[in-house]
Amino acid sequence: MKLEVRNIRKSFGGNQVLKGITLTAESGKACGLLGRNGAGKTTSIRILMNVFPCDSGEVLLDGKPIDYNTIRFGYLPEERGLYPKKKIAEQLVYFAELKGMTHRAASASVDFWLDRLGMTEHKNKRLDTLSKGNQQKIQLITALAHDPQIVILDEPFSGLDPVNAMLLKDIVKEQIKKGKIVLLSSHQMNYIEEFCDNIAILNQGSIALSGDLNTIRRNYPRNRLVVRSEQKDSIRQFFGAACTEQENNTLLITLHSPEEKQDVMQCLTEKFDIDEIKVFEPSLNDIFVEYAGDQDKEENA
């Protein structure tokens, strides 16, 4: 499947929240939807899921207007929305039935996911008796129990300890491997880097940057070298202002042009004891900071 959002525009009152959003996501891949608070991520997701209509533009699946009666969405919102006083299994089955499952199928699926997430012992407890991390896992089941074709996860790792984060990572990878379309929105860039082939960075209602993450990185000027060495002071003295120290205890050497790479690498290895040397490629965090821009307003839609 190929999901396309084409030139989506949306205003609330006199506030134009989306200014022509276009992005693509495909089966068996994860797409990272990024942006600061107020960039338009939540509004984009709600339009994509048909919570409310756009003012103009279209949502297509395999080149045709998406049929919301046949396509199943799984959504994990950043703001949790389950019933704190209700028994966990009862409400999970209820939500699965709302999404078209029979009671028997819903019960079996809920039992599977409770076991998969190590939550079976809590199935007859009230939600508000669980820790924040375990409540997050229960919320995740509502997004997956009905076997959706399109999975949208908004800050899915929020509140999870490292063990449960690893469990969720495995589940996300499983969903991708099953050929589902996965949209992942998070401010934790390491998770986006791990899962997402493609990214889209929103800035004040517009797409500031989108495409294959590796291609985006390679398109940056390759005129900087990252160097790790115990002779940092000597190297800095040798290269002068072209060499700066990074927070991770490495040096960054800026060249006049990419063509100098080989000569400078050879010079470094001949003159100094070098532990590591490589061409600098920006992290997703670096790219996000560059393209997310200044944005002071809060997202109220």
Coordinates of C-alpha atoms in Angstrom, one line a residue:
M1 CA 0.0 0.0 0.0
K2 CA 1.0 3.6 -0.6
L3 CA -0.5 6.3 1.5
E4 CA -0.4 9.9 0.2
V5 CA -1.4 13.1 1.8
R6 CA -1.6 15.7 -1.0
N7 CA -1.6 19.5 -0.5
I8 CA -3.7 19.4 2.7
R9 CA -4.8 22.8 4.0
K10 CA -6.7 23.5 7.2
S11 CA -7.8 26.6 9.1
F12 CA -9.5 27.1 12.4
G13 CA -11.2 30.5 12.4
G14 CA -8.5 32.9 11.1
N15 CA -5.6 30.6 12.0
Q16 CA -4.2 28.6 9.1
V17 CA -2.8 25.5 10.8
L18 CA -1.8 23.5 7.6
K19 CA -0.5 25.3 4.5
G20 CA -0.4 22.6 1.9
I21 CA 1.0 19.4 3.6
T22 CA 2.2 16.7 1.2
L23 CA 3.8 13.4 2.4
T24 CA 4.0 9.7 1.5
A25 CA 4.2 6.5 3.5
E26 CA 4.5 3.0 2.2
S27 CA 3.8 -0.6 3.4
G28 CA 6.6 -2.2 5.3
K29 CA 8.3 1.1 6.1
A30 CA 8.0 3.6 8.9
C31 CA 7.7 7.3 8.2
G32 CA 8.7 9.8 10.9
L33 CA 6.5 12.8 11.4
L34 CA 8.4 15.5 13.2
G35 CA 7.9 19.1 14.3
R36 CA 7.8 21.3 17.4
N37 CA 4.6 21.8 19.4
G38 CA 2.3 23.8 17.2
A39 CA 3.8 22.6 13.9
G40 CA 0.6 20.9 12.7
K41 CA 1.4 17.2 13.4
T42 CA -1.8 16.5 15.4
T43 CA -4.0 18.2 12.9
S44 CA -2.4 16.3 10.1
I45 CA -2.9 13.0 11.9
R46 CA -6.6 13.8 12.6
I47 CA -7.3 14.7 9.0
L48 CA -5.5 11.5 7.9
M49 CA -7.7 9.5 10.2
N50 CA -10.9 11.3 9.1
V51 CA -11.6 12.8 12.5
F52 CA -12.4 16.0 10.7
P53 CA -12.1 17.1 7.1
C54 CA -9.5 19.2 5.5
D55 CA -10.4 22.5 3.8
S56 CA -8.7 21.4 0.6
G57 CA -6.4 18.6 -0.5
E58 CA -6.8 14.8 -0.5
V59 CA -5.8 11.6 1.2
L60 CA -5.1 8.8 -1.2
L61 CA -4.3 5.1 -0.8
D62 CA -2.8 3.4 -3.8
G63 CA -3.7 6.5 -5.9
K64 CA -7.4 6.5 -5.0
P65 CA -9.3 8.4 -2.3
I66 CA -9.0 6.3 0.9
D67 CA -12.1 4.3 1.9
Y68 CA -12.4 4.7 5.6
N69 CA -15.0 2.0 5.7
T70 CA -12.5 -0.7 4.7
I71 CA -9.1 0.5 6.0
R72 CA -8.3 -0.1 9.6
F73 CA -6.3 2.5 11.5
G74 CA -4.5 1.9 14.8
Y75 CA -3.8 5.1 16.7
L76 CA -1.8 5.6 19.9
P77 CA -2.3 9.3 20.8
E78 CA 0.1 11.3 22.9
E79 CA -2.8 12.2 25.2
R80 CA -4.1 9.0 26.6
G81 CA -7.8 8.3 26.4
L82 CA -8.9 5.2 28.3
Y83 CA -11.3 4.9 31.2
P84 CA -9.3 4.9 34.5
K85 CA -12.1 3.3 36.6
K86 CA -13.0 0.5 34.2
K87 CA -11.5 -3.0 34.2
I88 CA -8.7 -3.2 31.6
A89 CA -9.8 -6.3 29.7
E90 CA -13.4 -5.1 29.4
Q91 CA -12.6 -1.8 27.9
L92 CA -9.9 -3.3 25.6
V93 CA -12.5 -5.7 24.2
Y94 CA -15.0 -2.9 23.9
F95 CA -12.6 -0.7 21.8
A96 CA -11.8 -3.7 19.5
E97 CA -15.5 -4.3 19.0
L98 CA -16.0 -0.7 18.1
K99 CA -13.4 -1.2 15.3
G100 CA -15.4 -4.1 13.8
M101 CA -14.2 -7.2 15.6
T102 CA -16.6 -9.8 16.9
H103 CA -16.7 -10.2 20.7
R104 CA -15.0 -13.6 20.4
A105 CA -12.2 -12.3 18.1
A106 CA -11.7 -9.2 20.2
S107 CA -11.4 -11.2 23.4
A108 CA -8.8 -13.6 21.8
S109 CA -6.8 -10.7 20.4
V110 CA -6.8 -8.8 23.7
D111 CA -5.6 -11.9 25.5
F112 CA -2.8 -12.3 23.0
W113 CA -1.6 -8.7 23.4
L114 CA -1.9 -8.7 27.2
D115 CA 0.3 -11.8 27.2
R116 CA 2.7 -10.3 24.6
L117 CA 3.1 -7.2 26.7
G118 CA 3.4 -9.0 30.0
M119 CA 0.1 -7.6 31.3
T120 CA -2.1 -10.7 31.7
E121 CA -2.1 -10.5 35.5
H122 CA -3.6 -7.0 35.3
K123 CA -6.4 -7.8 33.0
N124 CA -9.2 -7.5 35.6
K125 CA -7.7 -4.5 37.4
R126 CA -8.8 -0.9 37.0
L127 CA -6.5 1.1 34.7
D128 CA -5.8 3.7 37.4
T129 CA -4.1 1.1 39.6
L130 CA -1.3 0.7 37.0
S131 CA 1.9 2.6 36.7
K132 CA 2.3 5.2 33.9
G133 CA 4.4 2.8 31.8
N134 CA 1.9 0.0 32.2
Q135 CA -1.0 2.3 31.3
Q136 CA 1.0 3.2 28.2
K137 CA 1.2 -0.5 27.2
I138 CA -2.6 -0.9 27.7
Q139 CA -3.2 2.1 25.5
L140 CA -0.9 0.5 22.9
I141 CA -3.2 -2.6 22.8
T142 CA -6.1 -0.4 21.7
A143 CA -4.0 0.6 18.7
L144 CA -3.1 -2.9 17.7
A145 CA -5.7 -5.4 18.9
H146 CA -7.9 -5.0 15.7
D147 CA -4.9 -5.7 13.4
P148 CA -4.9 -2.3 11.6
Q149 CA -3.3 -1.8 8.2
I150 CA -2.1 1.7 9.1
V151 CA -0.5 2.3 12.5
I152 CA 0.0 5.8 13.9
L153 CA 2.1 6.1 17.0
D154 CA 2.4 9.5 18.7
E155 CA 5.1 9.6 21.4
P156 CA 4.8 5.8 21.9
F157 CA 7.9 5.5 24.2
S158 CA 6.7 8.2 26.7
G159 CA 6.8 6.9 30.2
L160 CA 8.5 3.5 29.4
D161 CA 11.5 2.2 31.2
P162 CA 14.4 0.8 29.2
V163 CA 13.1 -2.8 29.4
N164 CA 9.6 -1.9 28.2
A165 CA 11.0 0.4 25.6
M166 CA 12.9 -2.5 24.2
L167 CA 9.7 -4.6 24.1
L168 CA 7.9 -1.8 22.3
K169 CA 10.7 -1.5 19.8
D170 CA 10.4 -5.2 19.0
I171 CA 6.6 -4.7 18.4
V172 CA 7.1 -1.7 16.2
K173 CA 9.6 -3.7 14.1
E174 CA 7.1 -6.6 13.9
Q175 CA 4.4 -4.3 12.6
I176 CA 6.8 -2.9 9.9
K177 CA 7.9 -6.5 8.9
K178 CA 4.2 -7.5 8.5
G179 CA 3.9 -4.9 5.7
K180 CA 1.9 -2.3 7.6
I181 CA 2.2 1.4 7.1
V182 CA 3.7 2.9 10.3
L183 CA 3.7 6.6 11.0
L184 CA 5.8 7.5 14.1
S185 CA 5.8 10.9 15.7
S186 CA 8.2 11.5 18.5
H187 CA 10.6 14.1 20.0
Q188 CA 13.0 11.3 20.9
M189 CA 15.1 11.4 17.7
N190 CA 17.0 8.2 18.4
Y191 CA 13.8 6.1 17.9
I192 CA 12.9 7.9 14.7
E193 CA 16.5 7.2 13.4
E194 CA 16.1 3.5 14.4
F195 CA 12.8 2.9 12.7
C196 CA 12.2 5.4 10.0
D197 CA 13.4 5.3 6.4
N198 CA 11.6 8.5 5.5
I199 CA 10.9 11.6 7.5
A200 CA 8.8 14.7 7.2
I201 CA 9.6 17.8 9.3
L202 CA 6.8 20.2 9.8
N203 CA 7.4 23.9 10.5
Q204 CA 4.5 26.2 11.2
G205 CA 2.0 24.3 9.0
S206 CA 4.4 23.5 6.1
I207 CA 6.7 20.7 5.2
A208 CA 10.2 22.1 5.8
L209 CA 12.0 18.9 4.7
S210 CA 11.0 15.4 3.7
G211 CA 12.5 12.3 2.1
D212 CA 14.8 9.4 2.7
L213 CA 16.8 10.1 5.8
N214 CA 20.0 8.6 4.5
T215 CA 19.8 10.6 1.3
I216 CA 19.2 13.8 3.3
R217 CA 22.3 13.1 5.3
R218 CA 24.4 12.4 2.2
N219 CA 23.3 15.6 0.6
Y220 CA 24.9 17.6 3.4
P221 CA 28.3 19.0 2.4
R222 CA 30.9 16.3 3.1
N223 CA 33.6 18.7 4.1
R224 CA 33.9 17.9 7.8
L225 CA 35.8 15.2 9.5
V226 CA 35.1 13.7 12.9
V227 CA 38.3 12.6 14.7
R228 CA 38.8 10.7 18.0
S229 CA 42.3 10.7 19.5
E230 CA 44.1 11.1 22.7
Q231 CA 46.2 13.8 21.1
K232 CA 43.3 16.3 20.9
D233 CA 45.3 19.3 22.0
S234 CA 48.0 18.7 19.4
I235 CA 45.5 18.2 16.6
R236 CA 43.6 21.4 17.6
Q237 CA 46.9 23.3 17.6
F238 CA 47.8 21.9 14.2
F239 CA 44.5 22.8 12.5
G240 CA 43.8 26.0 14.4
A241 CA 40.3 27.6 14.0
A242 CA 39.2 24.8 11.5
C243 CA 39.1 22.3 14.4
T244 CA 36.6 22.4 17.2
E245 CA 35.9 20.1 20.1
Q246 CA 32.5 18.3 20.3
E247 CA 30.5 17.4 23.4
N248 CA 31.1 13.7 22.8
N249 CA 34.9 14.1 23.2
T250 CA 35.6 14.1 19.5
L251 CA 37.1 16.8 17.2
L252 CA 35.3 18.3 14.2
I253 CA 37.6 19.5 11.4
T254 CA 36.1 21.7 8.7
L255 CA 37.8 21.6 5.3
H256 CA 37.9 24.1 2.6
S257 CA 36.3 21.6 0.2
P258 CA 35.3 17.9 0.2
E259 CA 38.1 17.1 -2.2
E260 CA 40.6 17.6 0.7
K261 CA 39.3 14.6 2.7
Q262 CA 41.8 12.0 1.6
D263 CA 44.8 14.3 2.0
V264 CA 43.7 15.5 5.4
M265 CA 43.0 11.9 6.6
Q266 CA 46.4 10.8 5.5
C267 CA 48.0 13.8 7.2
L268 CA 46.2 13.0 10.4
T269 CA 47.1 9.3 10.5
E270 CA 50.8 10.1 9.7
K271 CA 51.2 12.8 12.3
F272 CA 49.0 11.7 15.2
D273 CA 47.8 8.6 17.0
I274 CA 44.2 8.4 15.6
D275 CA 41.6 6.1 17.2
E276 CA 38.8 7.0 14.7
I277 CA 38.3 9.2 11.7
K278 CA 35.2 9.6 9.5
V279 CA 33.2 12.0 7.5
F280 CA 30.7 13.9 9.5
E281 CA 27.1 13.2 8.9
P282 CA 24.5 15.2 10.8
S283 CA 22.3 13.4 13.3
L284 CA 18.6 13.6 13.0
N285 CA 18.6 15.9 16.0
D286 CA 21.0 18.3 14.0
I287 CA 18.7 18.2 11.0
F288 CA 15.6 18.8 13.2
V289 CA 17.1 21.8 14.9
E290 CA 18.1 23.3 11.5
Y291 CA 14.7 22.8 9.9
A292 CA 12.2 23.0 12.7
G293 CA 12.9 26.7 13.0
D294 CA 11.5 29.2 15.5
Q295 CA 8.0 28.5 16.5
D296 CA 6.4 30.1 19.6
K297 CA 2.8 29.3 19.2
E298 CA 1.2 26.2 20.8
E299 CA -0.8 23.7 18.8
N300 CA -4.4 24.0 19.9
A301 CA -6.0 22.0 17.2

